[in-house]
Each structure stands twice: as C-alpha cells, then as structure tokens.
Amino acid sequence: MRDYQPDWRAESEVRRARGTLARAAPLVPDSNIRELHARLAEPAFLVHAGDCAETFRDNTQRSVAKRVSLLRTTSDVISAKCGRSVVTVGRIAGQYAKPRSAPLERRAGITMPSYFGDAVNDADFSSAKRTPDPWNLVRAYEHSGKTLSYLDGSGVFTSHEALLLDYEEPQTRHSADDGRLYDHSAHLLWIGERTRSPAGPHIAFAAEIANPIAVKIGPTATLAELLSLHAVLNPDNIPGRLAFIFRMGRERAYDLSHALLTCIAAEGLVDRVLCDPMHGNTVVSPAGVKTRVVAEIEEELRAFFSACNDTGVVPGGLHLEVCSDDVSECVETNVDDTYLATNYCSVCDPRLNPEQTLHLAQVAGSLMAPQRHFSSWLEATSISTARAGT
Ligand code: PEP
Ligand code: CO
C-alpha cells in the first residue's frame, strides 16, 4: 500500500475510471474555490467539521440538511461567544477516503482488507464488499454531486482529505479565468498526518493546485518539516492559501503547539493554525471499541488556545469530527462500553454528538472571548464617559 493508495489490482479499470472522472463536469466551480480562498485570507475563525467518513448510504437530503444545521449552529455559537466572524467548511460532499494504519482487519479469525472509505470499498465485513473497486471513485464523484445539490445555498464550503490521487488528479484542470490549476472535487483539500511528507506525492499534488490547502500536523512533526511544508505549499506567504491543523494529543499539546507557533510567529508565516483536538486522543475501550473522552478533547482544546495566547498567534480555527444524530461514540469522562454500545454508528472514527459538539464550541468561543470583554468594556466606558460629559 504505497503512499496509502489502494491495491486496486484491476489497473485497466482504474485507467477507465480515471478517464470517466477526467471527462466529468467540475463538482465545484473555480470561482467558488477562489471565494473560499478570499474568505480565509480574512481574519475570520474557521469551523472545519463533519464526519470522519461519509457513506453513500447516508447521502440523503434529510441527513445533509441535519449535518448542515449542526455545522451552522456550531459556527453561530462560536461567533456569538467571541464576536469573530466564522467561515464554515464541512468534511462533506466527498469525504469518502480513509488512510488506515492496518491494511488488514481481523474479526473472529477471518482476515479481510480494511475499510478504506466508500470511494474504495464497503464497510460491510465480507469479501465481496471489502474488495477495492475503482468504479467506487466514480460513485464517490456522483454522490458528491448529489450532496452538493442538497448543500446549494447553505453557505457551507466543502472539503475532504486528498488521499486518493486517482480521484483528485483527473478532476484537476486549468481555469479559463486565471489559467491556474484547480482541483474541482472540493473547495478545500487537506493532506492527512500519514501522507504529509514534504517530499511525498500528496504534498507535490497539493503544491500544484490553487485551492486552499490544509495539512494535519501530529506530534512527530518537526520545525524543519513545518517550514518545508510552508516553503512547498505557500512559498509566497499568501494569506488564505495554507492552514496547519494541529492534532497533538492532550498531554503534549501545549508544549508541541507552543514550539511550532513560536516558529510560525518568528518567521512571519501568514498560515492559519487550527486545532483538531480529536485525532491525537483516540483510545480503545476494554471491549475493543474506538472512542474519545470529551474531557480529554477539551483539555487539548484549552492547551492549544493557551499556546496561541502565550505566543501571540491568533487561533485560526477548530477541526472536529461530528454527527448530527445523538450517537454514543465519544464518552464524557469514563470509557464505558455499555454507553458506547447504545448508538455507535460511525464506520470509522468516533464522532461528537450535537450536545458534545456545542459544548466544545462554547468552550472554544469563550477561550477567545476575553478580547471581546475588553472591547465591550471599552465600549461601556466610552459610553459612560460620553454620558458623564453631557
Ligand atoms: C481524519 O481527519 O479523519 C484523519 C485520518 O486524521 P489524521 O490524518 O490527522 O490522522
Ligand atoms: Co478521523
């Protein structure tokens, strides 16, 4: 599984599926990609959230409407608390590919290929369903188009992990307007923690396209790596082009973030820095279920905001895995298999339910609120001074 690309086996079918994608209409127009780029160049806060893995099965108008509603409420809560305007980008309309640490999964003595997202295979644990099928790339394109039609007019931009080069490359074209290359599969593409090597094919691909790019930054990332990612992806230091998504794990979040943020500030990098407080805090329950503890997620969130505060870097956004149904995938404080068994639906990582999501939105909003208190205090004193003067 070189560079986390699927073992498609059927090479000629991959070529045909790529050809179909290359001839297909653009999913998102480059004008909308430029619009997001411009929004991200402003000092707004970025809410970047959604499913770990979307599924074709859940791609219904009702499900999309509920997901959008949770994204918008999350953004509204943060904006109301801190007074900053918020840009909302969903992990939506194309989040169909997953990098997996283990290529094989074993259940009750049976071994199958792991689930790599609906763009590759199916989560059902059977040999037929788990075999990678290159035509799933075309199905992912069609489903993304369907989701986009449901999203129309929602004000939510789209994003997914640019993992499958057989999916992204054929959708990359020169713009008739500015001659630059755009990947029309989504507005924003991110490169995951496993594929972010500055010399690897994913970063090389991201460097070619003009879409806003995000890169996950985990605990092993060095200052030198961060700087070379910046040099490759944003050599002209353009606002709105690049975001780093820190996902360090709660224990080391403050120290690691502090070191990288100090470097970002010292070098004058304009890149946005987001906190993903979830991916560094995944644990396995006694029964073997992947989960995350909300109290630990909150701890990383607080550590990130403290590190921003102490280094003078403006917190650029929050990256979360969320579900608009009342799922029981993340636990409050104690890992409890009885609770996890009540409504665990994710086909990949555990997501926050709406209550947990909005709690963290409140926390993030209030961690940015002091500035707001200060300005409303100023406003109050100038009003009272003005009154006193009349
Ligand atoms: C993800 O965002 O679902 C993911 C796989 O994250 P990371 O690359 O940070 O592990
Ligand atoms: Co995930």
mmCIF file of C-alpha atoms and ligand atoms in Angstrom:
data_model
loop_
_atom_site.group_PDB
_atom_site.id
_atom_site.type_symbol
_atom_site.label_atom_id
_atom_site.label_comp_id
_atom_site.label_asym_id
_atom_site.label_seq_id
_atom_site.Cartn_x
_atom_site.Cartn_y
_atom_site.Cartn_z
ATOM 1 C CA MET A 1 0.000 0.000 0.000
ATOM 2 C CA ARG A 2 2.485 2.580 -1.188
ATOM 3 C CA ASP A 3 1.606 6.117 -0.023
ATOM 4 C CA TYR A 4 -1.721 4.780 1.259
ATOM 5 C CA GLN A 5 -3.043 4.216 -2.266
ATOM 6 C CA PRO A 6 -5.443 1.256 -2.571
ATOM 7 C CA ASP A 7 -4.358 -2.014 -4.046
ATOM 8 C CA TRP A 8 -6.850 -1.790 -6.923
ATOM 9 C CA ARG A 9 -5.418 -4.787 -8.784
ATOM 10 C CA ALA A 10 -7.513 -4.031 -11.916
ATOM 11 C CA GLU A 11 -5.150 -1.444 -13.495
ATOM 12 C CA SER A 12 -7.093 -1.155 -16.754
ATOM 13 C CA GLU A 13 -10.308 -0.460 -14.812
ATOM 14 C CA VAL A 14 -8.503 2.242 -12.809
ATOM 15 C CA ARG A 15 -7.479 3.896 -16.096
ATOM 16 C CA ARG A 16 -11.063 3.771 -17.361
ATOM 17 C CA ALA A 17 -12.474 5.154 -14.100
ATOM 18 C CA ARG A 18 -9.901 7.969 -14.216
ATOM 19 C CA GLY A 19 -10.926 8.714 -17.792
ATOM 20 C CA THR A 20 -14.574 8.978 -16.734
ATOM 21 C CA LEU A 21 -13.619 11.419 -13.963
ATOM 22 C CA ALA A 22 -11.480 13.462 -16.319
ATOM 23 C CA ARG A 23 -14.435 13.935 -18.686
ATOM 24 C CA ALA A 24 -16.969 14.638 -15.916
ATOM 25 C CA ALA A 25 -18.274 18.131 -15.145
ATOM 26 C CA PRO A 26 -16.487 20.024 -12.360
ATOM 27 C CA LEU A 27 -18.111 19.395 -8.965
ATOM 28 C CA VAL A 28 -17.316 22.867 -7.645
ATOM 29 C CA PRO A 29 -16.580 25.855 -9.894
ATOM 30 C CA ASP A 30 -13.205 27.558 -9.539
ATOM 31 C CA SER A 31 -14.951 30.856 -8.784
ATOM 32 C CA ASN A 32 -16.283 29.321 -5.533
ATOM 33 C CA ILE A 33 -12.839 27.962 -4.699
ATOM 34 C CA ARG A 34 -11.434 31.488 -5.069
ATOM 35 C CA GLU A 35 -14.269 32.800 -2.906
ATOM 36 C CA LEU A 36 -13.249 30.470 -0.062
ATOM 37 C CA HIS A 37 -9.611 31.449 -0.556
ATOM 38 C CA ALA A 38 -10.585 35.110 -0.162
ATOM 39 C CA ARG A 39 -12.671 34.381 2.942
ATOM 40 C CA LEU A 40 -9.755 32.510 4.503
ATOM 41 C CA ALA A 41 -7.461 35.452 3.825
ATOM 42 C CA GLU A 42 -9.605 37.462 6.243
ATOM 43 C CA PRO A 43 -9.149 37.204 9.995
ATOM 44 C CA ALA A 44 -12.335 35.119 10.405
ATOM 45 C CA PHE A 45 -12.336 31.932 12.518
ATOM 46 C CA LEU A 46 -12.622 28.642 10.583
ATOM 47 C CA VAL A 47 -15.022 25.937 11.718
ATOM 48 C CA HIS A 48 -13.993 22.770 9.874
ATOM 49 C CA ALA A 49 -16.102 19.791 10.860
ATOM 50 C CA GLY A 50 -18.122 16.779 9.815
ATOM 51 C CA ASP A 51 -17.956 13.027 9.504
ATOM 52 C CA CYS A 52 -14.761 11.043 9.812
ATOM 53 C CA ALA A 53 -16.042 9.098 6.795
ATOM 54 C CA GLU A 54 -19.214 9.905 4.893
ATOM 55 C CA THR A 55 -21.093 6.975 3.405
ATOM 56 C CA PHE A 56 -23.101 6.640 0.200
ATOM 57 C CA ARG A 57 -25.908 5.153 2.292
ATOM 58 C CA ASP A 58 -26.278 8.294 4.444
ATOM 59 C CA ASN A 59 -26.229 10.627 1.465
ATOM 60 C CA THR A 60 -29.853 11.731 1.717
ATOM 61 C CA GLN A 61 -31.346 15.203 1.634
ATOM 62 C CA ARG A 62 -32.543 14.819 5.233
ATOM 63 C CA SER A 63 -29.139 13.715 6.505
ATOM 64 C CA VAL A 64 -27.313 16.513 4.669
ATOM 65 C CA ALA A 65 -29.785 19.115 5.986
ATOM 66 C CA LYS A 66 -29.204 17.905 9.565
ATOM 67 C CA ARG A 67 -25.432 17.939 9.105
ATOM 68 C CA VAL A 68 -25.511 21.466 7.720
ATOM 69 C CA SER A 69 -27.717 22.608 10.562
ATOM 70 C CA LEU A 70 -25.215 21.309 13.158
ATOM 71 C CA LEU A 71 -22.304 22.954 11.327
ATOM 72 C CA ARG A 72 -24.123 26.266 11.223
ATOM 73 C CA THR A 73 -25.133 26.113 14.881
ATOM 74 C CA THR A 74 -21.539 25.304 15.847
ATOM 75 C CA SER A 75 -20.329 28.341 13.910
ATOM 76 C CA ASP A 76 -23.077 30.544 15.386
ATOM 77 C CA VAL A 77 -22.238 29.508 18.942
ATOM 78 C CA ILE A 78 -18.565 30.337 18.446
ATOM 79 C CA SER A 79 -19.285 33.596 16.686
ATOM 80 C CA ALA A 80 -21.778 34.706 19.345
ATOM 81 C CA LYS A 81 -19.310 33.938 22.147
ATOM 82 C CA CYS A 82 -16.231 35.596 20.698
ATOM 83 C CA GLY A 83 -17.560 38.158 18.255
ATOM 84 C CA ARG A 84 -15.389 36.971 15.373
ATOM 85 C CA SER A 85 -16.961 36.163 12.052
ATOM 86 C CA VAL A 86 -16.778 32.478 11.169
ATOM 87 C CA VAL A 87 -16.195 30.612 7.905
ATOM 88 C CA THR A 88 -17.761 27.138 7.820
ATOM 89 C CA VAL A 89 -16.160 24.289 5.885
ATOM 90 C CA GLY A 90 -17.683 20.809 6.122
ATOM 91 C CA ARG A 91 -15.964 17.470 5.935
ATOM 92 C CA ILE A 92 -18.733 16.875 3.430
ATOM 93 C CA ALA A 93 -19.586 16.137 -0.224
ATOM 94 C CA GLY A 94 -16.568 13.913 -0.825
ATOM 95 C CA GLN A 95 -15.108 12.669 2.476
ATOM 96 C CA TYR A 96 -15.028 9.117 1.141
ATOM 97 C CA ALA A 97 -11.389 8.021 1.508
ATOM 98 C CA LYS A 98 -9.630 6.866 4.665
ATOM 99 C CA PRO A 99 -5.952 6.158 5.291
ATOM 100 C CA ARG A 100 -5.711 3.138 7.581
ATOM 101 C CA SER A 101 -2.756 2.201 9.735
ATOM 102 C CA ALA A 102 -3.535 -1.510 9.252
ATOM 103 C CA PRO A 103 -4.187 -2.723 5.676
ATOM 104 C CA LEU A 104 -5.981 -5.800 7.001
ATOM 105 C CA GLU A 105 -8.708 -6.275 9.588
ATOM 106 C CA ARG A 106 -9.248 -9.488 11.524
ATOM 107 C CA ARG A 107 -12.590 -10.463 13.048
ATOM 108 C CA ALA A 108 -13.344 -13.830 14.665
ATOM 109 C CA GLY A 109 -10.411 -15.469 12.909
ATOM 110 C CA ILE A 110 -11.294 -14.051 9.465
ATOM 111 C CA THR A 111 -8.983 -11.546 7.729
ATOM 112 C CA MET A 112 -10.195 -9.027 5.155
ATOM 113 C CA PRO A 113 -8.844 -5.807 3.637
ATOM 114 C CA SER A 114 -9.546 -2.873 5.967
ATOM 115 C CA TYR A 115 -12.287 -0.410 5.098
ATOM 116 C CA PHE A 116 -10.691 2.469 3.146
ATOM 117 C CA GLY A 117 -13.803 4.621 2.649
ATOM 118 C CA ASP A 118 -16.706 4.277 0.206
ATOM 119 C CA ALA A 119 -14.534 5.625 -2.632
ATOM 120 C CA VAL A 120 -12.564 2.377 -2.341
ATOM 121 C CA ASN A 121 -14.622 -0.399 -0.728
ATOM 122 C CA ASP A 122 -17.595 -1.003 1.580
ATOM 123 C CA ALA A 123 -17.549 -1.132 5.381
ATOM 124 C CA ASP A 124 -19.506 -4.427 5.469
ATOM 125 C CA PHE A 125 -17.214 -7.242 6.539
ATOM 126 C CA SER A 126 -17.492 -9.582 3.558
ATOM 127 C CA SER A 127 -15.008 -10.484 0.887
ATOM 128 C CA ALA A 128 -17.089 -9.057 -1.961
ATOM 129 C CA LYS A 129 -17.726 -5.761 -0.131
ATOM 130 C CA ARG A 130 -14.180 -5.265 1.077
ATOM 131 C CA THR A 131 -12.533 -5.774 -2.321
ATOM 132 C CA PRO A 132 -11.385 -2.355 -3.664
ATOM 133 C CA ASP A 133 -13.359 -1.380 -6.787
ATOM 134 C CA PRO A 134 -12.016 1.511 -8.928
ATOM 135 C CA TRP A 135 -15.566 2.337 -10.064
ATOM 136 C CA ASN A 136 -16.213 3.459 -6.487
ATOM 137 C CA LEU A 137 -14.168 6.529 -7.467
ATOM 138 C CA VAL A 138 -16.848 7.416 -9.998
ATOM 139 C CA ARG A 139 -19.599 6.609 -7.486
ATOM 140 C CA ALA A 140 -17.888 8.952 -4.988
ATOM 141 C CA TYR A 141 -17.924 11.691 -7.626
ATOM 142 C CA GLU A 142 -21.637 11.107 -8.304
ATOM 143 C CA HIS A 143 -22.504 11.085 -4.617
ATOM 144 C CA SER A 144 -20.506 14.263 -4.044
ATOM 145 C CA GLY A 145 -22.518 15.930 -6.805
ATOM 146 C CA LYS A 146 -25.729 14.811 -5.129
ATOM 147 C CA THR A 147 -24.611 16.192 -1.742
ATOM 148 C CA LEU A 148 -23.606 19.469 -3.383
ATOM 149 C CA SER A 149 -27.102 19.799 -4.836
ATOM 150 C CA TYR A 150 -28.514 19.423 -1.307
ATOM 151 C CA LEU A 151 -25.988 21.957 0.004
ATOM 152 C CA ASP A 152 -26.894 24.563 -2.583
ATOM 153 C CA GLY A 153 -27.290 27.955 -0.936
ATOM 154 C CA SER A 154 -26.306 26.673 2.531
ATOM 155 C CA GLY A 155 -23.212 28.854 2.862
ATOM 156 C CA VAL A 156 -21.111 25.820 3.758
ATOM 157 C CA PHE A 157 -17.943 25.135 1.778
ATOM 158 C CA THR A 158 -16.811 21.556 1.104
ATOM 159 C CA SER A 159 -13.619 19.666 1.877
ATOM 160 C CA HIS A 160 -12.167 16.186 2.169
ATOM 161 C CA GLU A 161 -8.804 14.517 2.630
ATOM 162 C CA ALA A 162 -6.974 14.495 -0.715
ATOM 163 C CA LEU A 163 -5.819 10.916 -0.259
ATOM 164 C CA LEU A 164 -6.706 9.083 -3.476
ATOM 165 C CA LEU A 165 -4.645 10.556 -6.272
ATOM 166 C CA ASP A 166 -6.680 8.501 -8.767
ATOM 167 C CA TYR A 167 -9.666 10.568 -7.654
ATOM 168 C CA GLU A 168 -8.090 14.015 -7.338
ATOM 169 C CA GLU A 169 -5.770 14.154 -10.377
ATOM 170 C CA PRO A 170 -8.433 13.640 -13.074
ATOM 171 C CA GLN A 171 -10.548 16.407 -11.513
ATOM 172 C CA THR A 172 -7.708 18.910 -11.686
ATOM 173 C CA ARG A 173 -7.953 21.364 -14.562
ATOM 174 C CA HIS A 174 -6.716 24.751 -15.724
ATOM 175 C CA SER A 175 -9.110 27.610 -15.109
ATOM 176 C CA ALA A 176 -10.384 29.524 -18.118
ATOM 177 C CA ASP A 177 -10.396 32.633 -15.907
ATOM 178 C CA ASP A 178 -6.895 32.731 -14.424
ATOM 179 C CA GLY A 179 -5.086 29.815 -16.060
ATOM 180 C CA ARG A 180 -4.274 28.237 -12.694
ATOM 181 C CA LEU A 181 -4.857 24.584 -11.805
ATOM 182 C CA TYR A 182 -7.850 23.818 -9.591
ATOM 183 C CA ASP A 183 -8.970 20.526 -8.109
ATOM 184 C CA HIS A 184 -12.720 20.696 -8.668
ATOM 185 C CA SER A 185 -13.538 17.853 -6.237
ATOM 186 C CA ALA A 186 -13.941 20.277 -3.279
ATOM 187 C CA HIS A 187 -13.264 23.847 -2.228
ATOM 188 C CA LEU A 188 -10.586 22.941 0.316
ATOM 189 C CA LEU A 189 -8.429 19.825 0.310
ATOM 190 C CA TRP A 190 -6.410 18.604 3.244
ATOM 191 C CA ILE A 191 -3.435 16.298 3.458
ATOM 192 C CA GLY A 192 -3.514 13.830 6.347
ATOM 193 C CA GLU A 193 -0.958 13.150 9.040
ATOM 194 C CA ARG A 194 0.204 9.934 7.338
ATOM 195 C CA THR A 195 0.782 11.419 3.878
ATOM 196 C CA ARG A 196 2.191 14.863 4.676
ATOM 197 C CA SER A 197 5.850 14.122 3.934
ATOM 198 C CA PRO A 198 7.163 17.313 2.256
ATOM 199 C CA ALA A 199 8.803 15.139 -0.415
ATOM 200 C CA GLY A 200 5.816 12.802 -0.915
ATOM 201 C CA PRO A 201 3.295 12.676 -3.778
ATOM 202 C CA HIS A 202 0.397 14.192 -1.809
ATOM 203 C CA ILE A 203 2.247 17.383 -0.942
ATOM 204 C CA ALA A 204 3.559 17.549 -4.520
ATOM 205 C CA PHE A 205 -0.043 17.335 -5.752
ATOM 206 C CA ALA A 206 -1.244 19.978 -3.275
ATOM 207 C CA ALA A 207 1.576 22.315 -4.326
ATOM 208 C CA GLU A 208 0.293 22.244 -7.924
ATOM 209 C CA ILE A 209 -3.276 23.292 -7.238
ATOM 210 C CA ALA A 210 -4.618 26.728 -6.318
ATOM 211 C CA ASN A 211 -7.299 25.538 -3.839
ATOM 212 C CA PRO A 212 -6.868 26.424 -0.167
ATOM 213 C CA ILE A 213 -4.863 23.576 1.422
ATOM 214 C CA ALA A 214 -4.755 22.264 4.967
ATOM 215 C CA VAL A 215 -2.184 19.868 6.407
ATOM 216 C CA LYS A 216 -2.588 17.787 9.561
ATOM 217 C CA ILE A 217 0.318 18.217 11.950
ATOM 218 C CA GLY A 218 0.831 15.493 14.557
ATOM 219 C CA PRO A 219 3.237 15.123 17.483
ATOM 220 C CA THR A 220 6.183 13.852 15.417
ATOM 221 C CA ALA A 221 6.277 16.923 13.149
ATOM 222 C CA THR A 222 9.493 18.940 13.449
ATOM 223 C CA LEU A 223 10.058 22.665 12.998
ATOM 224 C CA ALA A 224 12.046 21.887 9.868
ATOM 225 C CA GLU A 225 9.137 19.865 8.431
ATOM 226 C CA LEU A 226 6.653 22.640 9.137
ATOM 227 C CA LEU A 227 8.916 25.162 7.441
ATOM 228 C CA SER A 228 9.447 22.980 4.415
ATOM 229 C CA LEU A 229 5.680 22.363 4.115
ATOM 230 C CA HIS A 230 5.257 26.126 4.127
ATOM 231 C CA ALA A 231 8.040 26.552 1.565
ATOM 232 C CA VAL A 232 6.497 23.980 -0.784
ATOM 233 C CA LEU A 233 2.826 24.876 -0.321
ATOM 234 C CA ASN A 234 2.900 28.609 0.310
ATOM 235 C CA PRO A 235 6.238 29.958 -0.934
ATOM 236 C CA ASP A 236 4.835 33.453 -1.468
ATOM 237 C CA ASN A 237 3.305 33.541 2.043
ATOM 238 C CA ILE A 238 -0.166 34.327 0.731
ATOM 239 C CA PRO A 239 -2.987 34.685 3.310
ATOM 240 C CA GLY A 240 -5.792 32.158 2.825
ATOM 241 C CA ARG A 241 -3.677 29.606 0.987
ATOM 242 C CA LEU A 242 -2.466 27.285 3.759
ATOM 243 C CA ALA A 243 -3.707 26.031 7.117
ATOM 244 C CA PHE A 244 -1.972 23.746 9.579
ATOM 245 C CA ILE A 245 -4.279 21.534 11.640
ATOM 246 C CA PHE A 246 -2.535 20.623 14.887
ATOM 247 C CA ARG A 247 -3.563 17.235 16.346
ATOM 248 C CA MET A 248 -1.011 16.565 19.040
ATOM 249 C CA GLY A 249 -2.756 14.610 21.812
ATOM 250 C CA ARG A 250 -3.696 16.324 25.036
ATOM 251 C CA GLU A 251 -0.576 15.509 27.036
ATOM 252 C CA ARG A 252 1.909 17.208 24.773
ATOM 253 C CA ALA A 253 -0.443 19.642 23.040
ATOM 254 C CA TYR A 254 0.707 22.749 24.867
ATOM 255 C CA ASP A 255 4.468 22.185 24.533
ATOM 256 C CA LEU A 256 4.414 20.994 20.925
ATOM 257 C CA SER A 257 1.999 23.708 19.808
ATOM 258 C CA HIS A 258 3.966 26.366 21.671
ATOM 259 C CA ALA A 259 7.196 25.404 19.901
ATOM 260 C CA LEU A 260 5.644 25.380 16.419
ATOM 261 C CA LEU A 261 3.627 28.558 16.997
ATOM 262 C CA THR A 262 6.744 30.357 18.243
ATOM 263 C CA CYS A 263 8.460 29.403 14.985
ATOM 264 C CA ILE A 264 5.432 30.487 12.904
ATOM 265 C CA ALA A 265 5.394 33.871 14.655
ATOM 266 C CA ALA A 266 9.167 34.359 14.408
ATOM 267 C CA GLU A 267 9.202 33.527 10.686
ATOM 268 C CA GLY A 268 6.200 35.763 9.992
ATOM 269 C CA LEU A 269 4.194 32.954 8.357
ATOM 270 C CA VAL A 270 0.647 34.018 7.479
ATOM 271 C CA ASP A 271 -0.605 30.406 7.560
ATOM 272 C CA ARG A 272 -3.719 29.735 9.585
ATOM 273 C CA VAL A 273 -3.404 27.325 12.511
ATOM 274 C CA LEU A 274 -6.355 25.153 13.555
ATOM 275 C CA CYS A 275 -6.819 22.785 16.471
ATOM 276 C CA ASP A 276 -8.051 19.234 15.856
ATOM 277 C CA PRO A 277 -8.383 18.075 19.465
ATOM 278 C CA MET A 278 -9.746 14.651 18.458
ATOM 279 C CA HIS A 279 -7.275 12.637 16.378
ATOM 280 C CA GLY A 280 -4.499 12.675 18.978
ATOM 281 C CA ASN A 281 -6.854 11.413 21.665
ATOM 282 C CA THR A 282 -8.301 8.177 20.328
ATOM 283 C CA VAL A 283 -8.419 5.271 22.798
ATOM 284 C CA VAL A 284 -9.717 1.722 22.624
ATOM 285 C CA SER A 285 -12.331 0.561 25.144
ATOM 286 C CA PRO A 286 -11.980 -2.750 27.053
ATOM 287 C CA ALA A 287 -14.403 -4.296 24.508
ATOM 288 C CA GLY A 288 -12.185 -3.070 21.659
ATOM 289 C CA VAL A 289 -14.256 -0.061 20.515
ATOM 290 C CA LYS A 290 -12.504 3.122 19.294
ATOM 291 C CA THR A 291 -13.575 6.107 21.361
ATOM 292 C CA ARG A 292 -12.517 9.532 22.633
ATOM 293 C CA VAL A 293 -13.089 11.165 26.014
ATOM 294 C CA VAL A 294 -14.711 14.593 25.733
ATOM 295 C CA ALA A 295 -12.869 15.846 28.841
ATOM 296 C CA GLU A 296 -9.564 14.952 27.134
ATOM 297 C CA ILE A 297 -10.620 16.586 23.860
ATOM 298 C CA GLU A 298 -11.432 19.707 25.851
ATOM 299 C CA GLU A 299 -8.043 19.534 27.553
ATOM 300 C CA GLU A 300 -6.259 19.616 24.189
ATOM 301 C CA LEU A 301 -8.507 22.439 23.005
ATOM 302 C CA ARG A 302 -7.628 24.509 26.079
ATOM 303 C CA ALA A 303 -3.921 23.708 25.703
ATOM 304 C CA PHE A 304 -3.999 24.885 22.086
ATOM 305 C CA PHE A 305 -5.692 28.165 22.947
ATOM 306 C CA SER A 306 -3.212 28.756 25.801
ATOM 307 C CA ALA A 307 -0.299 28.142 23.438
ATOM 308 C CA CYS A 308 -1.815 30.611 20.943
ATOM 309 C CA ASN A 309 -2.313 33.143 23.699
ATOM 310 C CA ASP A 310 1.224 32.731 25.022
ATOM 311 C CA THR A 311 2.830 33.039 21.583
ATOM 312 C CA GLY A 312 0.596 35.821 20.262
ATOM 313 C CA VAL A 313 -0.687 33.707 17.362
ATOM 314 C CA VAL A 314 -4.384 34.188 16.586
ATOM 315 C CA PRO A 315 -6.241 30.830 16.842
ATOM 316 C CA GLY A 316 -7.292 30.121 13.260
ATOM 317 C CA GLY A 317 -9.989 27.544 13.729
ATOM 318 C CA LEU A 318 -11.376 24.341 15.105
ATOM 319 C CA HIS A 319 -11.453 20.961 13.354
ATOM 320 C CA LEU A 320 -13.935 18.395 14.707
ATOM 321 C CA GLU A 321 -15.500 15.060 13.801
ATOM 322 C CA VAL A 322 -19.191 15.422 14.500
ATOM 323 C CA CYS A 323 -22.514 13.717 13.870
ATOM 324 C CA SER A 324 -25.909 15.391 13.871
ATOM 325 C CA ASP A 325 -27.562 12.324 15.433
ATOM 326 C CA ASP A 326 -27.405 11.578 19.132
ATOM 327 C CA VAL A 327 -24.641 8.984 18.750
ATOM 328 C CA SER A 328 -22.748 7.384 21.645
ATOM 329 C CA GLU A 329 -19.277 7.297 20.114
ATOM 330 C CA CYS A 330 -17.346 9.690 22.408
ATOM 331 C CA VAL A 331 -17.683 9.327 26.197
ATOM 332 C CA GLU A 332 -17.856 12.220 28.656
ATOM 333 C CA THR A 333 -15.204 11.216 31.203
ATOM 334 C CA ASN A 334 -15.090 7.438 31.650
ATOM 335 C CA VAL A 335 -14.757 4.853 28.921
ATOM 336 C CA ASP A 336 -17.949 2.857 29.319
ATOM 337 C CA ASP A 337 -18.750 0.005 26.932
ATOM 338 C CA THR A 338 -22.421 -0.081 27.915
ATOM 339 C CA TYR A 339 -22.819 3.549 26.822
ATOM 340 C CA LEU A 340 -20.741 3.007 23.663
ATOM 341 C CA ALA A 341 -22.995 0.110 22.664
ATOM 342 C CA THR A 342 -26.197 2.207 22.774
ATOM 343 C CA ASN A 343 -25.820 4.132 19.486
ATOM 344 C CA TYR A 344 -22.410 3.723 17.858
ATOM 345 C CA CYS A 345 -22.849 4.331 14.118
ATOM 346 C CA SER A 346 -19.515 5.622 12.757
ATOM 347 C CA VAL A 347 -17.856 3.485 10.099
ATOM 348 C CA CYS A 348 -14.509 4.965 11.111
ATOM 349 C CA ASP A 349 -13.502 7.312 13.959
ATOM 350 C CA PRO A 350 -15.805 8.206 16.889
ATOM 351 C CA ARG A 351 -17.690 11.495 16.389
ATOM 352 C CA LEU A 352 -19.097 14.013 18.839
ATOM 353 C CA ASN A 353 -22.877 14.123 19.136
ATOM 354 C CA PRO A 354 -24.618 17.537 18.916
ATOM 355 C CA GLU A 355 -24.539 18.171 22.674
ATOM 356 C CA GLN A 356 -20.819 17.373 22.895
ATOM 357 C CA THR A 357 -20.106 19.442 19.778
ATOM 358 C CA LEU A 358 -21.894 22.506 21.082
ATOM 359 C CA HIS A 359 -20.220 22.170 24.463
ATOM 360 C CA LEU A 360 -16.804 22.330 22.770
ATOM 361 C CA ALA A 361 -17.989 25.213 20.589
ATOM 362 C CA GLN A 362 -18.921 27.118 23.756
ATOM 363 C CA VAL A 363 -15.509 26.381 25.245
ATOM 364 C CA ALA A 364 -13.682 27.497 22.078
ATOM 365 C CA GLY A 365 -15.817 30.624 21.841
ATOM 366 C CA SER A 366 -15.240 31.591 25.457
ATOM 367 C CA LEU A 367 -11.492 30.987 25.173
ATOM 368 C CA MET A 368 -11.448 33.714 22.529
ATOM 369 C CA ALA A 369 -13.900 35.909 24.400
ATOM 370 C CA PRO A 370 -11.511 37.988 26.608
ATOM 371 C CA GLN A 371 -10.768 40.312 23.685
ATOM 372 C CA ARG A 372 -14.484 40.747 23.302
ATOM 373 C CA HIS A 373 -14.892 41.509 27.000
ATOM 374 C CA PHE A 374 -12.156 44.064 26.635
ATOM 375 C CA SER A 375 -13.780 45.748 23.659
ATOM 376 C CA SER A 376 -17.232 45.714 25.243
ATOM 377 C CA TRP A 377 -15.655 47.115 28.401
ATOM 378 C CA LEU A 378 -14.078 49.882 26.304
ATOM 379 C CA GLU A 379 -17.397 50.500 24.627
ATOM 380 C CA ALA A 380 -19.142 50.655 28.009
ATOM 381 C CA THR A 381 -16.577 53.097 29.452
ATOM 382 C CA SER A 382 -16.664 55.365 26.428
ATOM 383 C CA ILE A 383 -20.445 55.376 26.581
ATOM 384 C CA SER A 384 -20.420 56.215 30.274
ATOM 385 C CA THR A 385 -17.697 58.858 29.733
ATOM 386 C CA ALA A 386 -19.733 60.370 26.936
ATOM 387 C CA ARG A 387 -22.796 60.366 29.157
ATOM 388 C CA ALA A 388 -20.856 61.912 32.027
ATOM 389 C CA GLY A 389 -19.733 64.678 29.676
ATOM 390 C CA THR A 390 -23.209 65.670 28.615
HETATM 391 C C1 PEP B 1 -9.036 12.293 9.781
HETATM 392 O O1 PEP B 1 -9.119 13.538 9.851
HETATM 393 O O2 PEP B 1 -10.026 11.557 9.708
HETATM 394 C C2 PEP B 1 -7.695 11.665 9.866
HETATM 395 C C3 PEP B 1 -7.433 10.469 9.377
HETATM 396 O O3 PEP B 1 -6.838 12.467 10.503
HETATM 397 P P1 PEP B 1 -5.245 12.416 10.648
HETATM 398 O O4 PEP B 1 -4.687 12.498 9.264
HETATM 399 O O5 PEP B 1 -4.975 13.640 11.469
HETATM 400 O O6 PEP B 1 -4.908 11.137 11.370
HETATM 401 CO CO CO B 2 -10.999 10.664 11.599
#
